[in-house]
Short mmCIF file of C-alpha atoms and ligand atoms in Angstrom, two decimals:
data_model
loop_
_atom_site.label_atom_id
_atom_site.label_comp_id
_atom_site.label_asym_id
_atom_site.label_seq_id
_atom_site.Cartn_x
_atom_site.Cartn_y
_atom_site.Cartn_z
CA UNK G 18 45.75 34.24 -3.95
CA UNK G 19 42.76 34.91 -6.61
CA UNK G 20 41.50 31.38 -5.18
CA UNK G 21 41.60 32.46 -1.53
CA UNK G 22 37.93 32.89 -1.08
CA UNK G 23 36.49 29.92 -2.67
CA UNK G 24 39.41 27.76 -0.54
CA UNK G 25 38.12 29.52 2.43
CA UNK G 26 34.25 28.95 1.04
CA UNK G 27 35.56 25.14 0.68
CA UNK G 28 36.81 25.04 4.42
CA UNK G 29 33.61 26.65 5.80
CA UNK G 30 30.93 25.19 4.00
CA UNK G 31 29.75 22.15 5.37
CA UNK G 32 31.31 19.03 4.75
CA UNK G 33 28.01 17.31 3.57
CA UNK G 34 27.79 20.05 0.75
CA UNK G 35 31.22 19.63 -0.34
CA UNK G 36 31.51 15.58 -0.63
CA UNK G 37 29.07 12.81 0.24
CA UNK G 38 29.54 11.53 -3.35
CA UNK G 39 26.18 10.24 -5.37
CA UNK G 40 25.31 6.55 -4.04
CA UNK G 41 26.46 3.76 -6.26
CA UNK G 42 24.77 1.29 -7.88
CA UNK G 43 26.84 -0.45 -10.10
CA UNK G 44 28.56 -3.54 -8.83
CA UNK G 45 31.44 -2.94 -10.78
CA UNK G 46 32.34 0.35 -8.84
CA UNK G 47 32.04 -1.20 -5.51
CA UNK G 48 36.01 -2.15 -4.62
CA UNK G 49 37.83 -3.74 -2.88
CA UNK G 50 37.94 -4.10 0.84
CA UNK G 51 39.09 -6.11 3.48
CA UNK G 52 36.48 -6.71 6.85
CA UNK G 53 38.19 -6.79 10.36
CA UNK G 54 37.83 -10.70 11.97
CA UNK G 55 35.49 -11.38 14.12
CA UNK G 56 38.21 -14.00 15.29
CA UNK G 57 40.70 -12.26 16.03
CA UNK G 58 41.52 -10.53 19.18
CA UNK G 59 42.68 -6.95 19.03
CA UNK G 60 45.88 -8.57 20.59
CA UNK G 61 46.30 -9.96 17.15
CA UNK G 62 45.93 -13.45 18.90
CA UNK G 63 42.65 -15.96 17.55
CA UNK G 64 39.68 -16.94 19.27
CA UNK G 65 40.07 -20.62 19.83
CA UNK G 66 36.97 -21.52 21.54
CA UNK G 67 33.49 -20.64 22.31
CA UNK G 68 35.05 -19.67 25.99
CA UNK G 69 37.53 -17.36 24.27
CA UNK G 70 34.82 -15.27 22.43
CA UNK G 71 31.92 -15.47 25.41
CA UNK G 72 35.01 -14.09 27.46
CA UNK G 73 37.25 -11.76 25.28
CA UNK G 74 36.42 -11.35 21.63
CA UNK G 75 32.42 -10.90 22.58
CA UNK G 76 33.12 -7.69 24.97
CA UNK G 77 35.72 -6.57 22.65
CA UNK G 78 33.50 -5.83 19.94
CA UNK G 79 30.28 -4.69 21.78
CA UNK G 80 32.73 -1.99 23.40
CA UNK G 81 33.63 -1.32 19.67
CA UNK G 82 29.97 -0.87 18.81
CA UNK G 83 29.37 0.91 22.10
CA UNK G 84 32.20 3.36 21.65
CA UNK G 85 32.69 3.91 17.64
CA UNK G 86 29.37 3.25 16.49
CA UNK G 87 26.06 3.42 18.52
CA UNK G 88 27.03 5.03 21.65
CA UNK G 89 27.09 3.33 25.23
CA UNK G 90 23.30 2.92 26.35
CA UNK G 91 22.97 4.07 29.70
CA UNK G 92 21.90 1.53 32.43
CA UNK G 93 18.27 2.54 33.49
CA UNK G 94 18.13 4.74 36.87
CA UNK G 95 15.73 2.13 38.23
CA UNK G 96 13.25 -0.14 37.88
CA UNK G 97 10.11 1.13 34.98
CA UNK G 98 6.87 1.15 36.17
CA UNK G 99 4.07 -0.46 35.00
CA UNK G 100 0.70 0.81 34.77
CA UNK G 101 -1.78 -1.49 32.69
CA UNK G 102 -4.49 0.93 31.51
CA UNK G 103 -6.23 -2.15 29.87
CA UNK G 104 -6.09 -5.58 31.56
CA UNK G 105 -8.48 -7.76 28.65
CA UNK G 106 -9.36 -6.31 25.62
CA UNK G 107 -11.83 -8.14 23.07
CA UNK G 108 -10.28 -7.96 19.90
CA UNK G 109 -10.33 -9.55 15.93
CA UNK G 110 -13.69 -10.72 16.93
CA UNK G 111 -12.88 -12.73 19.82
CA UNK G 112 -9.82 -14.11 18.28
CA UNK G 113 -7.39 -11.71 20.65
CA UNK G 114 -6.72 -10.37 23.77
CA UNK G 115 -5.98 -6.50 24.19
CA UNK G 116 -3.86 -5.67 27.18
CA UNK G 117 -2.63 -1.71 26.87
CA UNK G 118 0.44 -0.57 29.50
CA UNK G 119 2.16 2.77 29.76
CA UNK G 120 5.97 1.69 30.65
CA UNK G 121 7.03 4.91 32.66
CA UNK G 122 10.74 4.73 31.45
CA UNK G 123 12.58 6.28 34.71
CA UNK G 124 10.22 4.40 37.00
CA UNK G 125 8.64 8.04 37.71
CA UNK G 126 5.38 9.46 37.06
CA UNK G 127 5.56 12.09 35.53
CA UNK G 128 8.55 11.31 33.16
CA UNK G 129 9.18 9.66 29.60
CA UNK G 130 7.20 7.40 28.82
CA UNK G 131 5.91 4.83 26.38
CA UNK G 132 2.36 3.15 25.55
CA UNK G 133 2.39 -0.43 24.71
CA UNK G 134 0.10 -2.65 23.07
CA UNK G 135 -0.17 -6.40 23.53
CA UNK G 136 -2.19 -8.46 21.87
CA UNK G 137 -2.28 -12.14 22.66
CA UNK G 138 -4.44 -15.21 20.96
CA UNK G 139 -7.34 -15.82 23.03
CA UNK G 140 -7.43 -19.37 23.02
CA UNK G 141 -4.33 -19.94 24.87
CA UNK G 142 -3.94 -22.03 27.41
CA UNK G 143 -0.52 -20.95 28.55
CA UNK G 144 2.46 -18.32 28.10
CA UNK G 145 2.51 -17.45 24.13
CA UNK G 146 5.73 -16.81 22.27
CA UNK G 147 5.46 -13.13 21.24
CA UNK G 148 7.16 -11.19 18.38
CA UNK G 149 8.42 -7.72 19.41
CA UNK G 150 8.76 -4.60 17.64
CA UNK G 151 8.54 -1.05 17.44
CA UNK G 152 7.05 0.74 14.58
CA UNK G 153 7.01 4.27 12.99
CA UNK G 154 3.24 5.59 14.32
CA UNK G 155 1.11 4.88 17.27
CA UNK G 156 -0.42 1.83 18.31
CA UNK G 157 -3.96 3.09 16.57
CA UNK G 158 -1.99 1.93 13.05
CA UNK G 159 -1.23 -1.92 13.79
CA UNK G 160 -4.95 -2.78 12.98
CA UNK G 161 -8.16 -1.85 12.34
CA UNK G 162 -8.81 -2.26 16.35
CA UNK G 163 -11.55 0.58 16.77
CA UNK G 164 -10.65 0.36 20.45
CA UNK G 165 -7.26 1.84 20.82
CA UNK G 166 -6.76 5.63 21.20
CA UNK G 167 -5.49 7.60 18.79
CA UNK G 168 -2.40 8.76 20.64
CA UNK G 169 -0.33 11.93 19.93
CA UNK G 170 2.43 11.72 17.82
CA UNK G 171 5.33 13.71 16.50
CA UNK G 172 5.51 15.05 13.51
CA UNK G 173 6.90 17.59 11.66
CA UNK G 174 5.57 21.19 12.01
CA UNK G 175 3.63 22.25 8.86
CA UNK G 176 4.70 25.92 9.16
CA UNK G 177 7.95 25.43 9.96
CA UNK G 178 9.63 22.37 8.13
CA UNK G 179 12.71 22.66 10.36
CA UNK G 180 10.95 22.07 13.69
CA UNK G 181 8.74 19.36 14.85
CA UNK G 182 5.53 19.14 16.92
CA UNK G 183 3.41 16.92 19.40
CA UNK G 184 0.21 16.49 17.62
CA UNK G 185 -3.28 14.48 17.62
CA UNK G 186 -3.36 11.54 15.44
CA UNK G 187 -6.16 11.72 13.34
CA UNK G 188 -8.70 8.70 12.53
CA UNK G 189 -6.60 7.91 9.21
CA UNK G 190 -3.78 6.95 11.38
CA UNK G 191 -5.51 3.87 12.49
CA UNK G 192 -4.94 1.13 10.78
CA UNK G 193 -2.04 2.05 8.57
CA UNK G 194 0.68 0.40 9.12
CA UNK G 195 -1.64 -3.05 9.09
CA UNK G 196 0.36 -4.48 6.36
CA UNK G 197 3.22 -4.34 8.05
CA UNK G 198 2.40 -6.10 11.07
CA UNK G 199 0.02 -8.80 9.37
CA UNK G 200 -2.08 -9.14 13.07
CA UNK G 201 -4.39 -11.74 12.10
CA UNK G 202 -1.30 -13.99 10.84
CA UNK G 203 0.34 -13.82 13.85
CA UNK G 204 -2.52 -14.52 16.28
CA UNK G 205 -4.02 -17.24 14.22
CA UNK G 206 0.00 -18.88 14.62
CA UNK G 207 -0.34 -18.77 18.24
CA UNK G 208 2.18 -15.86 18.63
CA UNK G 209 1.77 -12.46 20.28
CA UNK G 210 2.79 -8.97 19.32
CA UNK G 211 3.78 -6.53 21.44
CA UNK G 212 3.70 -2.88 19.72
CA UNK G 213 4.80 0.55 20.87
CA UNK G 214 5.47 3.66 18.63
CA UNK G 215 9.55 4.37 18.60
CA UNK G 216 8.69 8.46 18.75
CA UNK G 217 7.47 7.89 22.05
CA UNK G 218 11.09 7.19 23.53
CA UNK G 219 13.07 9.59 21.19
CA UNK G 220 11.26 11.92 18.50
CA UNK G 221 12.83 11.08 14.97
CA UNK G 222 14.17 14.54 14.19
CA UNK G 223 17.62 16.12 14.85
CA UNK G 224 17.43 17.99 18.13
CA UNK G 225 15.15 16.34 19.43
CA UNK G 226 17.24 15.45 22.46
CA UNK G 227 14.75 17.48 24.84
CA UNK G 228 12.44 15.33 24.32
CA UNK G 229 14.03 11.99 24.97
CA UNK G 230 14.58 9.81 27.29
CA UNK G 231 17.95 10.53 26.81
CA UNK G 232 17.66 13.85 28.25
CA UNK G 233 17.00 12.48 31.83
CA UNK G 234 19.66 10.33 31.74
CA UNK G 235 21.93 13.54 30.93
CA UNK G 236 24.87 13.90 34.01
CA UNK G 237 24.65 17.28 36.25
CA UNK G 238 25.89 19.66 33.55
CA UNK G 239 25.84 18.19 30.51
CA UNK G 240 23.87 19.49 27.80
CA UNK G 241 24.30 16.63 24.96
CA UNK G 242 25.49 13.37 25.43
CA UNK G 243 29.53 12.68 25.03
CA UNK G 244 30.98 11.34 21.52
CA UNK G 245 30.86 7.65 22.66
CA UNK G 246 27.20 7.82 24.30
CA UNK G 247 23.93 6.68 22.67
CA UNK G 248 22.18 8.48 19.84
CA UNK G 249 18.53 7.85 19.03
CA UNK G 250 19.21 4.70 17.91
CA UNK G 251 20.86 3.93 21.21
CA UNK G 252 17.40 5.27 22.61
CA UNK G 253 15.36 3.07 20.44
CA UNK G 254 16.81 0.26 21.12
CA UNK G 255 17.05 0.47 25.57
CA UNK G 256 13.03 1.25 25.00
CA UNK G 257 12.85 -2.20 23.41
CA UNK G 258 14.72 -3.54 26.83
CA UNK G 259 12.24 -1.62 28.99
CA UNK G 260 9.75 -3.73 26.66
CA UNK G 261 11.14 -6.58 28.12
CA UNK G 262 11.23 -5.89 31.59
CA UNK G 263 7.69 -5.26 31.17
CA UNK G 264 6.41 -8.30 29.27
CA UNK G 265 9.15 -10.60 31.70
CA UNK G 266 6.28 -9.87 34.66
CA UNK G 267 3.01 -10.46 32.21
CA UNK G 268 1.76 -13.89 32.91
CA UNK G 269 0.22 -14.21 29.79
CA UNK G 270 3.95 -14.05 27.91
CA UNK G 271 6.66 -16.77 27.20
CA UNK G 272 9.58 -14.42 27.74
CA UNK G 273 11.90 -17.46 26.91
CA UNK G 274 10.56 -16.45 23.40
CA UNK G 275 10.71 -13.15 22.29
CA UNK G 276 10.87 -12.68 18.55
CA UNK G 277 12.68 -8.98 18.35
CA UNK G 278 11.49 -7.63 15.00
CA UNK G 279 12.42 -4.10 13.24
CA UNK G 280 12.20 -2.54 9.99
CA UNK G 281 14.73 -0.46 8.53
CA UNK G 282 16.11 2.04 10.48
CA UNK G 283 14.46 0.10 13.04
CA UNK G 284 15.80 -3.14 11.90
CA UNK G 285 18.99 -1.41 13.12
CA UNK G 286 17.47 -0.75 16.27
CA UNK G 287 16.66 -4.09 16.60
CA UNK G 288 19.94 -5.40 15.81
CA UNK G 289 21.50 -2.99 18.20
CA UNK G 290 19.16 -4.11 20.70
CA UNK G 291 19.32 -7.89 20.02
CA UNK G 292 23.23 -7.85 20.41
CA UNK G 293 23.02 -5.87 23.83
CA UNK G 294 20.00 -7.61 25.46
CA UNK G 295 20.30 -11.28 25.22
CA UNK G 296 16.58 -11.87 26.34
CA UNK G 297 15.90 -11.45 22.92
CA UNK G 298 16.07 -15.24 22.03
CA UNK G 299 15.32 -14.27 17.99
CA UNK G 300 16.63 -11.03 15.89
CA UNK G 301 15.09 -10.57 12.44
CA UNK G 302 15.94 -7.33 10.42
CA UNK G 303 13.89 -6.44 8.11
CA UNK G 304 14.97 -3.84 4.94
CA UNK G 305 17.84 -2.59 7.83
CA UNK G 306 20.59 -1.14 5.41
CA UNK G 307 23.45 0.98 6.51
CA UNK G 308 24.09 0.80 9.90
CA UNK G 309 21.96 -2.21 10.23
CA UNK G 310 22.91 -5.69 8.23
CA UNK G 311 24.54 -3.87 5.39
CA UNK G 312 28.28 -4.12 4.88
CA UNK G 313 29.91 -0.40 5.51
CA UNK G 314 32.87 -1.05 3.95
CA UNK G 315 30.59 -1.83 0.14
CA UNK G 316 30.22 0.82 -1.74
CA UNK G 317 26.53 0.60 -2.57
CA UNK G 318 23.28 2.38 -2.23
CA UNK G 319 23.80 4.08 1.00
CA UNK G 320 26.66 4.60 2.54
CA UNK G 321 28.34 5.70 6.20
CA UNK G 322 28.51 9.44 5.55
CA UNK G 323 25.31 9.70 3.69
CA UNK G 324 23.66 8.64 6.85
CA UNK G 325 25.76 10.63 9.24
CA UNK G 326 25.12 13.36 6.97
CA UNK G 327 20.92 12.98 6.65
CA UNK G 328 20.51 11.47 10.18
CA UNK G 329 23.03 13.63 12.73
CA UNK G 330 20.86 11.88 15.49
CA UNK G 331 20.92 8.54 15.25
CA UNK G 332 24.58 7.09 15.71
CA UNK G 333 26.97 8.67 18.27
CA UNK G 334 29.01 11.50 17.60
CA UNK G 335 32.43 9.47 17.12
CA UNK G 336 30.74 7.61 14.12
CA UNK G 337 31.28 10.63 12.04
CA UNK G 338 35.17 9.95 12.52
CA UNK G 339 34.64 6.90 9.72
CA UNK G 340 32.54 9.72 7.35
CA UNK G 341 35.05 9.36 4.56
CA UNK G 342 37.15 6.56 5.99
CA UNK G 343 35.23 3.54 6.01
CA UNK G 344 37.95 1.11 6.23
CA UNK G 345 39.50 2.56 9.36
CA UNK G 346 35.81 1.77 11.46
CA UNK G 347 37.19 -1.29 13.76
CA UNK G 348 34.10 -3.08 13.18
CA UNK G 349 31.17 -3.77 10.26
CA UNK G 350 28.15 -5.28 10.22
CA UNK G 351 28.75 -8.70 10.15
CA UNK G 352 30.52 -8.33 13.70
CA UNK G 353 27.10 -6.83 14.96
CA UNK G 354 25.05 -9.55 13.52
CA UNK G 355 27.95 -12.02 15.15
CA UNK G 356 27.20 -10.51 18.65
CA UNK G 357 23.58 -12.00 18.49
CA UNK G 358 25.20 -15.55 18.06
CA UNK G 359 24.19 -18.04 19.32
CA UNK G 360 20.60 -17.05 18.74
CA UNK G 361 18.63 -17.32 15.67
CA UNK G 362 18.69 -14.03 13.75
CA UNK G 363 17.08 -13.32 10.33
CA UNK G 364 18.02 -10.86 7.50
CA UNK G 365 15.65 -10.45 4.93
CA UNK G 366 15.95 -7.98 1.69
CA UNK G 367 13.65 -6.47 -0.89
CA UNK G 368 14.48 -6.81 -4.56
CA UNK G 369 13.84 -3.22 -5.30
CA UNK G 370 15.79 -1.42 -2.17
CA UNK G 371 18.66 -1.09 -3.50
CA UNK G 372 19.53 1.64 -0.92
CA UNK G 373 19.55 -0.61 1.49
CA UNK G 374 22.11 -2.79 -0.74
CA UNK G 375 20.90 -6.26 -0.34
CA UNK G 376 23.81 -8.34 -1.61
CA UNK G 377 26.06 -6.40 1.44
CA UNK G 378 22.54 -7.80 3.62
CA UNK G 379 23.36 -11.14 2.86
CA UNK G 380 27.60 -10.62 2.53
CA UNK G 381 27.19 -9.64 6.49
CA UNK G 382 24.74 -12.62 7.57
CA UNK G 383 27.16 -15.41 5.15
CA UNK G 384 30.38 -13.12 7.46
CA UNK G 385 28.69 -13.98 10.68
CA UNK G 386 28.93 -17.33 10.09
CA UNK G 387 31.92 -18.04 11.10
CA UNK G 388 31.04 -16.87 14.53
CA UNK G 389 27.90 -19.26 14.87
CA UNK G 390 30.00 -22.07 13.76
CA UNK G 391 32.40 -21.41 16.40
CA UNK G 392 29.59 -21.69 18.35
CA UNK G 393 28.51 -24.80 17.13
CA UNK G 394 25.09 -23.30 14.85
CA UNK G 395 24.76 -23.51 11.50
CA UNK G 396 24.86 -20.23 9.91
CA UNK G 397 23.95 -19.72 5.93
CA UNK G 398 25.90 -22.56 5.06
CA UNK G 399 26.49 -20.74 1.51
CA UNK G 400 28.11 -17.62 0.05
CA UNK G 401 25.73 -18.07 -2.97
CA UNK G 402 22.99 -15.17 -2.29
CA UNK G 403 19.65 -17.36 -2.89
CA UNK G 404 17.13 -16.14 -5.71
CA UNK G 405 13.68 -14.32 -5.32
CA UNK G 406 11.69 -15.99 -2.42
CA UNK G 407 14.07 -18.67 -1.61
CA UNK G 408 14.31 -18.46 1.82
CA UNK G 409 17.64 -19.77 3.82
CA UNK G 410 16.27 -21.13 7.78
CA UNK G 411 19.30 -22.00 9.76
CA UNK G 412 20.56 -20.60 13.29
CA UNK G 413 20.94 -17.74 10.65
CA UNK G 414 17.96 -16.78 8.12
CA UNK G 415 18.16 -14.60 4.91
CA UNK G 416 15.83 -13.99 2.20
CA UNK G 417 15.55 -11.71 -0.23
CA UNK G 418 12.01 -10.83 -1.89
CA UNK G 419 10.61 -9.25 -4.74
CA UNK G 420 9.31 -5.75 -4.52
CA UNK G 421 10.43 -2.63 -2.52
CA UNK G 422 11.33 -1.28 0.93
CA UNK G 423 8.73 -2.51 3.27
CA UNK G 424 7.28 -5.58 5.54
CA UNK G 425 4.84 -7.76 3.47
CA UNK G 426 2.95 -10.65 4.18
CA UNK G 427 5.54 -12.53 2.34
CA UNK G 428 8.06 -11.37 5.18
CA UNK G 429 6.01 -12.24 7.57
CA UNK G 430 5.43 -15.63 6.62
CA UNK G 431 8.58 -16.67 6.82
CA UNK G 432 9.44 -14.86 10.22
CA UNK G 433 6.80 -17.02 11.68
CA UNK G 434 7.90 -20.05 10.04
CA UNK G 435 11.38 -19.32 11.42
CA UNK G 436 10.05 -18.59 15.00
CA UNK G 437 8.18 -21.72 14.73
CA UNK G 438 11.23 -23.43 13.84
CA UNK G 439 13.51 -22.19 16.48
CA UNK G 440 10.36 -22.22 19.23
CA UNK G 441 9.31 -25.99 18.27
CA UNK G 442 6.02 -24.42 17.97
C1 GTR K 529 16.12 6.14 4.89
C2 GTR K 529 17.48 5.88 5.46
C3 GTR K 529 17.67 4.41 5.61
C4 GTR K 529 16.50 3.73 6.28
C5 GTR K 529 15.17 4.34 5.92
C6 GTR K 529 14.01 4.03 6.86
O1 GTR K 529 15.89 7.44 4.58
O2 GTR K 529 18.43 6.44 4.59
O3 GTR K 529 18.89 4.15 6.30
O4 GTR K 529 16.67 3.70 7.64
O5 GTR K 529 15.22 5.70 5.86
O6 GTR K 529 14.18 3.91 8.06
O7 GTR K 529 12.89 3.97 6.35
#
């Protein structure tokens, strides 16, 4: 009885206090595990033939990822609209074409929305391939461009760390996340790059449901989505298809080609959203970790409850089922990478982000494999992970650079070089 209170302190407190265990990073201590097949039907029976995994073994496992993992995405209400607030933009000195267009996500004005920035190389003479991708600020931070408005963003409230507010950018915004996106490379390769800020379809905060698209989509009296519909990633990722409906009516674009490009937690997001929408005709994930290319099932850097435990928001609420059982989730992440197949998808890893657990990176991409075979692609072709800035270009892609969590010119040298390759550009 004396230990009645701290049993009943146990049962109370939360369960993130009580047991998401340090993160590993000793190779030793990762374990054993066994991954579910991609090839084998939950009737037990194999997938034979391209036919049998198009038909069964394909739906199977989205409806696993739908239902255990990211939550269904719900099917848009109707048609976005379109408004192009900037038709022909001078930009880079002549060298690019600005077009800016607010995607009204519901098709209804007022509503959610999203501003997007295109920019295209001037000198084309017809529809440009264009590489895709949401990133963490406004469109003010993908160059130096003096002409785009500093939007609002969200952010998190200085007087009150727990909440989160709408605010001004200021002038420092712009132009800070120009590594990342490397602009002049991808113009002077003849590519475009279409840009929109990810808070503007779901703020990145927990609770934020009020103000996300998800929150029209929410059924006469429901007040939070059920356990097997979308999170924020789920969000994330149907704003990218919205993207797409867009840019499939711009003149200017190839949409045979769209390059879907995301870094880490948005290198989920584009994974999710490459396996859903197949008018994404490349995937690359850059840095994407747990819950992106990483295995689950390792036992490295981060791991399933960690992320259930520091990001409530972005998975769906059955994903916490798997918290501390791992090897009972009916899927992993080379089954996610698999549902891109046949298209060309890249995984690339930093050295140094070890969080993100780069060997289980590349153990997912070599998994997936099997699947593009199947398919008749050429996936890794190796189990060997490659060294430092050896790049792997088949129907599947994998590198692994030096340095830490980020995008880097390096990255983006080889995405274009892959997109080339796949494009015949
Ligand atoms: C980390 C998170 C990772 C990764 C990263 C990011 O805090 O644990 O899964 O998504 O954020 O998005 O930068």
């Amino acid at each position: 009885m004396r230990h009645l209170p701290a049993l009943l302190f146990l049962c109370l407190a939360p369960l993130s206090a009580q047991t998401v265990p340090e993160a590993n990073y000793d190779e030793s201590k990762v374990g054993s595990y066994t991954l579910p097949d991609p090839l084998t039907l939950a009737s037990g029976k194999p997938v034979a033939d391209a036919a049998d995994w198009n038909r069964l073994r394909r739906p199977e496992i989205l409806r696993l990822f739908e239902d255990q993992v990211f939550g269904r995405t719900v099917a848009p209400a109707g048609k976005p609209l379109f408004e192009v607030t900037e038709a022909a933009g001078k930009a880079l000195d002549g060298k690019a074409t600005r077009r800016q267009v607010t995607i009204w996500l519901t098709g209804r004005k007022p509503g959610p929305k999203l501003d997007l920035i295109l920019y295209l190389p001037a000198s084309a003479a017809s529809p440009v391939p264009v590489f895709v991708g949401l990133g963490f600020r406004p469109n003010a931070s993908v160059s130096s461009d003096p002409a785009v408005p500093l939007a609002s963003d969200w952010t998190r409230d200085p007087n009150d760390k727990t909440s989160y507010v709408k605010a001004p950018s200021p002038e420092s915004v712009r132009g800070s996340a120009a590594a990342r996106w490397q602009l002049d490379k991808i113009i002077a390769a003849g590519f475009g790059l279409a840009h929109a800020n990810y808070q503007d379809i779901e703020p990145d905060f927990a609770g934020a449901l009020k103000d996300s698209v998800r929150q029209a989509y929410l059924r006469p009296g429901q007040t939070q989505p059920a356990a097997n519909e979308w999170g924020a990633i789920g969000a994330w990722s149907w704003g990218l298809s919205r993207i797409v409906d867009y840019l499939a009516t711009d003149k200017s674009v190839d949409s045979s080609k769209l390059a879907l490009i995301g870094h880490s937690r948005l290198g989920k997001t584009a994974l999710w959203a490459g396996a859903q929408d197949t008018r994404f005709a490349i995937v690359i994930s850059n840095d994407s970790g747990e819950g992106g290319a990483a295995l689950a099932r390792r036992n490295y850097g981060e791991t399933l409850f960690r992320i259930n435990t520091a990001f409530p928001h972005w998975f769906c609420a059955n994903y916490k089922a798997y918290n501390q059982a791992v090897d009972k989730l009916p899927v992993d992440a080379h089954m996610l990478i698999a549902l891109i197949a046949p298209r060309p998808v890249y995984v690339a890893s930093a050295e140094e982000d070890k969080w993100a657990d780069p060997r289980g990176e590349f153990l997912s991409a070599v998994s997936a494999g099997r699947v593009y075979s199947l398919l008749g692609k050429k996936g890794l072709g190796t189990d060997q992970m490659p060294p430092i800035h050896q790049p792997i270009m088949n129907t599947i892609g994998y590198h692994i650079r030096a340095g830490k969590h980020d995008v880097t010119a390096y990255d983006w040298d080889q995405y274009i070089k892959f997109a080339r390759m796949h494009f015949s550009r």
